[in-house]
Amino acid sequence: AASRLRRAIRGFFLDERAGALNSFGDHSRRWHFSATVQAMGILTGVLTPNEAERIRPRLLKPEGWHPMSISTLWYGLRALAGCTDPELQASTYEHVVQRFGRMVMQGSTTLWETDDGADDFDLAGSLCHGWSAVPLWFTQACVLGVTPAAPGFRRFRLDPQTAALPCASGAVPTPT
C-alpha cells in the first residue's frame, strides 16, 4: 500500500522538468514548490535517492520555492541528516545558527514559534514554543551524531557531522 501511495504521489505531484514535487494541484494547474514538501518527499521515499541528492542542497536555500518555517525545519534537517558533503553539512549548521542565533542575539532566553516572534499573528506570536527546540535535536543528532538504534538509547548510532566545526563534544544521557 505504501509503495502504491508513493507511486500515486509521484504521478500526480512530480514535475519532471523541475525535478521536484509540486506542493498541491488541481489536475489542470500546479501552483508552487515548497522546501518542506521536498523534504517530506525525501523522508518518505517518494523521491528517488538521485532526486534527493539533487534536491538536498536547495532545502535551506530554496530559490523559487516556498521556504521552510521554523515549524517544518525539523523535516528539512532530518532530510539533510547523514549527508556526507562537508559543504552541505557546514551550510546546514550555519542555517541553524543564523536562524535561531538571531533570537539569542536579540536577548531572548527562549526559542520562538516563528522567525518574527511576538510580532507574528497580529502581535500574538509565542516566544517559547516546542517545535523551536530543533537546535537541541540538531546538535545531538547531527553535530554529535548520536541517534537511538533501540528504544531508550539502549543501543545508539554514532555518526558526527562536524564539517562546520573544528571540534565538538557533548554528553547524551542514556539508561544504564
mmCIF file of C-alpha atoms in Angstrom:
data_model
loop_
_atom_site.group_PDB
_atom_site.id
_atom_site.type_symbol
_atom_site.label_atom_id
_atom_site.label_comp_id
_atom_site.label_asym_id
_atom_site.label_seq_id
_atom_site.Cartn_x
_atom_site.Cartn_y
_atom_site.Cartn_z
ATOM 1 C CA ALA A 1 0.000 0.000 0.000
ATOM 2 C CA ALA A 2 2.842 2.408 0.851
ATOM 3 C CA SER A 3 4.543 1.715 -2.489
ATOM 4 C CA ARG A 4 1.292 2.350 -4.365
ATOM 5 C CA LEU A 5 0.782 5.582 -2.463
ATOM 6 C CA ARG A 6 4.346 6.756 -3.235
ATOM 7 C CA ARG A 7 3.820 5.995 -6.939
ATOM 8 C CA ALA A 8 0.485 7.849 -6.928
ATOM 9 C CA ILE A 9 2.070 10.894 -5.260
ATOM 10 C CA ARG A 10 4.922 10.877 -7.781
ATOM 11 C CA GLY A 11 2.484 10.502 -10.673
ATOM 12 C CA PHE A 12 0.422 13.492 -9.636
ATOM 13 C CA PHE A 13 2.905 15.855 -7.963
ATOM 14 C CA LEU A 14 6.317 15.244 -9.577
ATOM 15 C CA ASP A 15 7.270 17.901 -12.102
ATOM 16 C CA GLU A 16 9.872 16.106 -14.235
ATOM 17 C CA ARG A 17 11.107 19.339 -15.809
ATOM 18 C CA ALA A 18 11.710 20.982 -12.423
ATOM 19 C CA GLY A 19 12.881 17.727 -10.817
ATOM 20 C CA ALA A 20 10.766 18.486 -7.742
ATOM 21 C CA LEU A 21 7.365 17.826 -6.207
ATOM 22 C CA ASN A 22 4.584 20.377 -6.578
ATOM 23 C CA SER A 23 3.090 21.438 -3.266
ATOM 24 C CA PHE A 24 -0.522 20.995 -4.369
ATOM 25 C CA GLY A 25 -2.523 20.812 -7.563
ATOM 26 C CA ASP A 26 -5.931 20.507 -9.188
ATOM 27 C CA HIS A 27 -5.332 18.251 -12.255
ATOM 28 C CA SER A 28 -5.047 21.252 -14.551
ATOM 29 C CA ARG A 29 -2.669 23.569 -12.748
ATOM 30 C CA ARG A 30 0.066 23.155 -10.161
ATOM 31 C CA TRP A 31 0.799 26.179 -8.027
ATOM 32 C CA HIS A 32 4.203 26.193 -6.411
ATOM 33 C CA PHE A 33 7.113 24.288 -4.931
ATOM 34 C CA SER A 34 7.912 24.142 -1.228
ATOM 35 C CA ALA A 35 11.141 23.147 0.502
ATOM 36 C CA THR A 36 9.049 21.362 3.145
ATOM 37 C CA VAL A 37 7.319 19.210 0.512
ATOM 38 C CA GLN A 38 10.707 18.291 -0.980
ATOM 39 C CA ALA A 39 11.991 17.287 2.480
ATOM 40 C CA MET A 40 8.881 15.146 3.027
ATOM 41 C CA GLY A 41 9.417 13.561 -0.403
ATOM 42 C CA ILE A 42 12.950 12.617 0.629
ATOM 43 C CA LEU A 43 11.946 11.283 4.061
ATOM 44 C CA THR A 44 9.048 9.179 2.731
ATOM 45 C CA GLY A 45 10.916 7.742 -0.247
ATOM 46 C CA VAL A 46 8.652 9.434 -2.799
ATOM 47 C CA LEU A 47 11.781 10.922 -4.342
ATOM 48 C CA THR A 48 14.472 8.563 -5.566
ATOM 49 C CA PRO A 49 17.944 8.675 -3.983
ATOM 50 C CA ASN A 50 19.277 10.513 -7.075
ATOM 51 C CA GLU A 51 16.458 13.068 -6.930
ATOM 52 C CA ALA A 52 17.055 13.507 -3.208
ATOM 53 C CA GLU A 53 20.765 14.194 -3.788
ATOM 54 C CA ARG A 54 19.930 16.908 -6.322
ATOM 55 C CA ILE A 55 17.286 18.488 -4.065
ATOM 56 C CA ARG A 56 19.076 18.443 -0.677
ATOM 57 C CA PRO A 57 21.271 21.499 -1.351
ATOM 58 C CA ARG A 58 18.147 23.566 -2.147
ATOM 59 C CA LEU A 59 16.271 22.731 1.056
ATOM 60 C CA LEU A 60 17.867 25.566 3.024
ATOM 61 C CA LYS A 61 18.308 27.918 0.046
ATOM 62 C CA PRO A 62 15.063 27.307 -1.834
ATOM 63 C CA GLU A 63 15.315 29.937 -4.583
ATOM 64 C CA GLY A 64 11.940 29.945 -6.304
ATOM 65 C CA TRP A 65 10.439 27.635 -3.674
ATOM 66 C CA HIS A 66 8.460 28.457 -0.548
ATOM 67 C CA PRO A 67 10.998 28.211 2.338
ATOM 68 C CA MET A 68 10.598 26.084 5.457
ATOM 69 C CA SER A 69 9.112 27.713 8.515
ATOM 70 C CA ILE A 70 10.532 27.014 11.952
ATOM 71 C CA SER A 71 7.661 24.561 12.478
ATOM 72 C CA THR A 72 8.725 22.472 9.468
ATOM 73 C CA LEU A 73 12.501 22.960 9.668
ATOM 74 C CA TRP A 74 12.919 19.689 11.564
ATOM 75 C CA TYR A 75 11.800 17.743 8.470
ATOM 76 C CA GLY A 76 14.350 19.531 6.329
ATOM 77 C CA LEU A 77 17.120 18.917 8.832
ATOM 78 C CA ARG A 78 16.136 15.237 9.029
ATOM 79 C CA ALA A 79 16.304 15.052 5.226
ATOM 80 C CA LEU A 80 19.808 16.539 5.438
ATOM 81 C CA ALA A 81 20.974 14.383 8.366
ATOM 82 C CA GLY A 82 23.660 11.920 7.446
ATOM 83 C CA CYS A 83 24.726 13.940 4.413
ATOM 84 C CA THR A 84 28.422 13.354 3.767
ATOM 85 C CA ASP A 85 29.045 16.535 1.741
ATOM 86 C CA PRO A 86 31.147 18.804 4.023
ATOM 87 C CA GLU A 87 29.849 21.981 2.331
ATOM 88 C CA LEU A 88 26.239 20.940 2.876
ATOM 89 C CA GLN A 89 26.988 19.987 6.494
ATOM 90 C CA ALA A 90 28.546 23.419 7.063
ATOM 91 C CA SER A 91 25.656 25.178 5.298
ATOM 92 C CA THR A 92 23.126 23.288 7.421
ATOM 93 C CA TYR A 93 24.947 24.188 10.632
ATOM 94 C CA GLU A 94 25.168 27.858 9.595
ATOM 95 C CA HIS A 95 21.443 27.912 8.766
ATOM 96 C CA VAL A 96 20.539 26.677 12.251
ATOM 97 C CA VAL A 97 22.977 29.096 13.909
ATOM 98 C CA GLN A 98 21.679 32.090 11.942
ATOM 99 C CA ARG A 99 18.000 31.232 12.259
ATOM 100 C CA PHE A 100 17.991 30.589 15.998
ATOM 101 C CA GLY A 101 21.009 32.726 16.872
ATOM 102 C CA ARG A 102 19.034 35.755 15.755
ATOM 103 C CA MET A 103 16.668 35.124 18.653
ATOM 104 C CA VAL A 104 19.513 34.770 21.138
ATOM 105 C CA MET A 105 21.282 37.875 19.817
ATOM 106 C CA GLN A 106 18.095 39.874 20.455
ATOM 107 C CA GLY A 107 18.330 38.880 24.116
ATOM 108 C CA SER A 108 15.725 36.135 24.105
ATOM 109 C CA THR A 109 16.147 33.367 26.660
ATOM 110 C CA THR A 110 13.630 31.179 24.798
ATOM 111 C CA LEU A 111 13.139 29.962 21.234
ATOM 112 C CA TRP A 112 10.221 31.471 19.351
ATOM 113 C CA GLU A 113 7.319 29.921 17.452
ATOM 114 C CA THR A 114 8.226 31.775 14.253
ATOM 115 C CA ASP A 115 11.110 33.845 12.915
ATOM 116 C CA ASP A 116 9.191 37.032 13.789
ATOM 117 C CA GLY A 117 8.488 36.045 17.402
ATOM 118 C CA ALA A 118 5.890 38.112 19.236
ATOM 119 C CA ASP A 119 5.348 40.325 16.172
ATOM 120 C CA ASP A 120 3.734 37.453 14.252
ATOM 121 C CA PHE A 121 -0.006 36.621 14.238
ATOM 122 C CA ASP A 122 -1.125 40.214 14.900
ATOM 123 C CA LEU A 123 1.318 40.533 17.821
ATOM 124 C CA ALA A 124 0.252 37.185 19.331
ATOM 125 C CA GLY A 125 3.315 35.094 18.389
ATOM 126 C CA SER A 126 4.643 32.707 21.011
ATOM 127 C CA LEU A 127 8.110 33.372 22.411
ATOM 128 C CA CYS A 128 8.513 29.849 23.775
ATOM 129 C CA HIS A 129 7.439 27.038 21.512
ATOM 130 C CA GLY A 130 8.123 23.306 21.487
ATOM 131 C CA TRP A 131 8.983 22.907 17.819
ATOM 132 C CA SER A 132 11.634 25.569 18.229
ATOM 133 C CA ALA A 133 13.694 23.065 20.207
ATOM 134 C CA VAL A 134 15.114 21.993 16.833
ATOM 135 C CA PRO A 135 18.641 23.223 17.715
ATOM 136 C CA LEU A 136 18.721 20.822 20.673
ATOM 137 C CA TRP A 137 17.837 17.849 18.475
ATOM 138 C CA PHE A 138 20.176 19.073 15.717
ATOM 139 C CA THR A 139 23.249 19.374 17.937
ATOM 140 C CA GLN A 140 22.700 15.917 19.430
ATOM 141 C CA ALA A 141 21.570 14.020 16.330
ATOM 142 C CA CYS A 142 23.547 15.786 13.614
ATOM 143 C CA VAL A 143 26.560 17.614 15.017
ATOM 144 C CA LEU A 144 27.370 14.998 17.685
ATOM 145 C CA GLY A 145 25.738 12.325 15.515
ATOM 146 C CA VAL A 146 24.105 10.418 18.382
ATOM 147 C CA THR A 147 20.773 8.828 17.428
ATOM 148 C CA PRO A 148 18.871 5.926 19.002
ATOM 149 C CA ALA A 149 19.103 2.479 17.408
ATOM 150 C CA ALA A 150 16.824 0.933 20.067
ATOM 151 C CA PRO A 151 14.175 2.346 22.407
ATOM 152 C CA GLY A 152 15.561 4.442 25.251
ATOM 153 C CA PHE A 153 19.012 4.623 23.607
ATOM 154 C CA ARG A 154 19.769 1.079 24.819
ATOM 155 C CA ARG A 155 21.726 0.989 21.557
ATOM 156 C CA PHE A 156 22.699 4.049 19.544
ATOM 157 C CA ARG A 157 24.390 5.123 16.336
ATOM 158 C CA LEU A 158 27.331 7.498 16.277
ATOM 159 C CA ASP A 159 27.836 9.470 13.050
ATOM 160 C CA PRO A 160 29.086 13.013 13.831
ATOM 161 C CA GLN A 161 28.814 15.696 11.154
ATOM 162 C CA THR A 162 31.420 18.200 12.241
ATOM 163 C CA ALA A 163 32.449 19.750 8.900
ATOM 164 C CA ALA A 164 31.277 23.167 10.150
ATOM 165 C CA LEU A 165 33.249 22.976 13.403
ATOM 166 C CA PRO A 166 36.882 22.374 14.310
ATOM 167 C CA CYS A 167 35.672 20.111 17.122
ATOM 168 C CA ALA A 168 32.555 19.165 19.047
ATOM 169 C CA SER A 169 31.881 17.401 22.295
ATOM 170 C CA GLY A 170 28.837 16.607 24.369
ATOM 171 C CA ALA A 171 27.104 14.132 26.601
ATOM 172 C CA VAL A 172 23.915 12.244 25.834
ATOM 173 C CA PRO A 173 22.287 10.673 28.901
ATOM 174 C CA THR A 174 21.345 7.054 28.253
ATOM 175 C CA PRO A 175 19.890 4.369 30.518
ATOM 176 C CA THR A 176 22.412 2.141 32.303
#
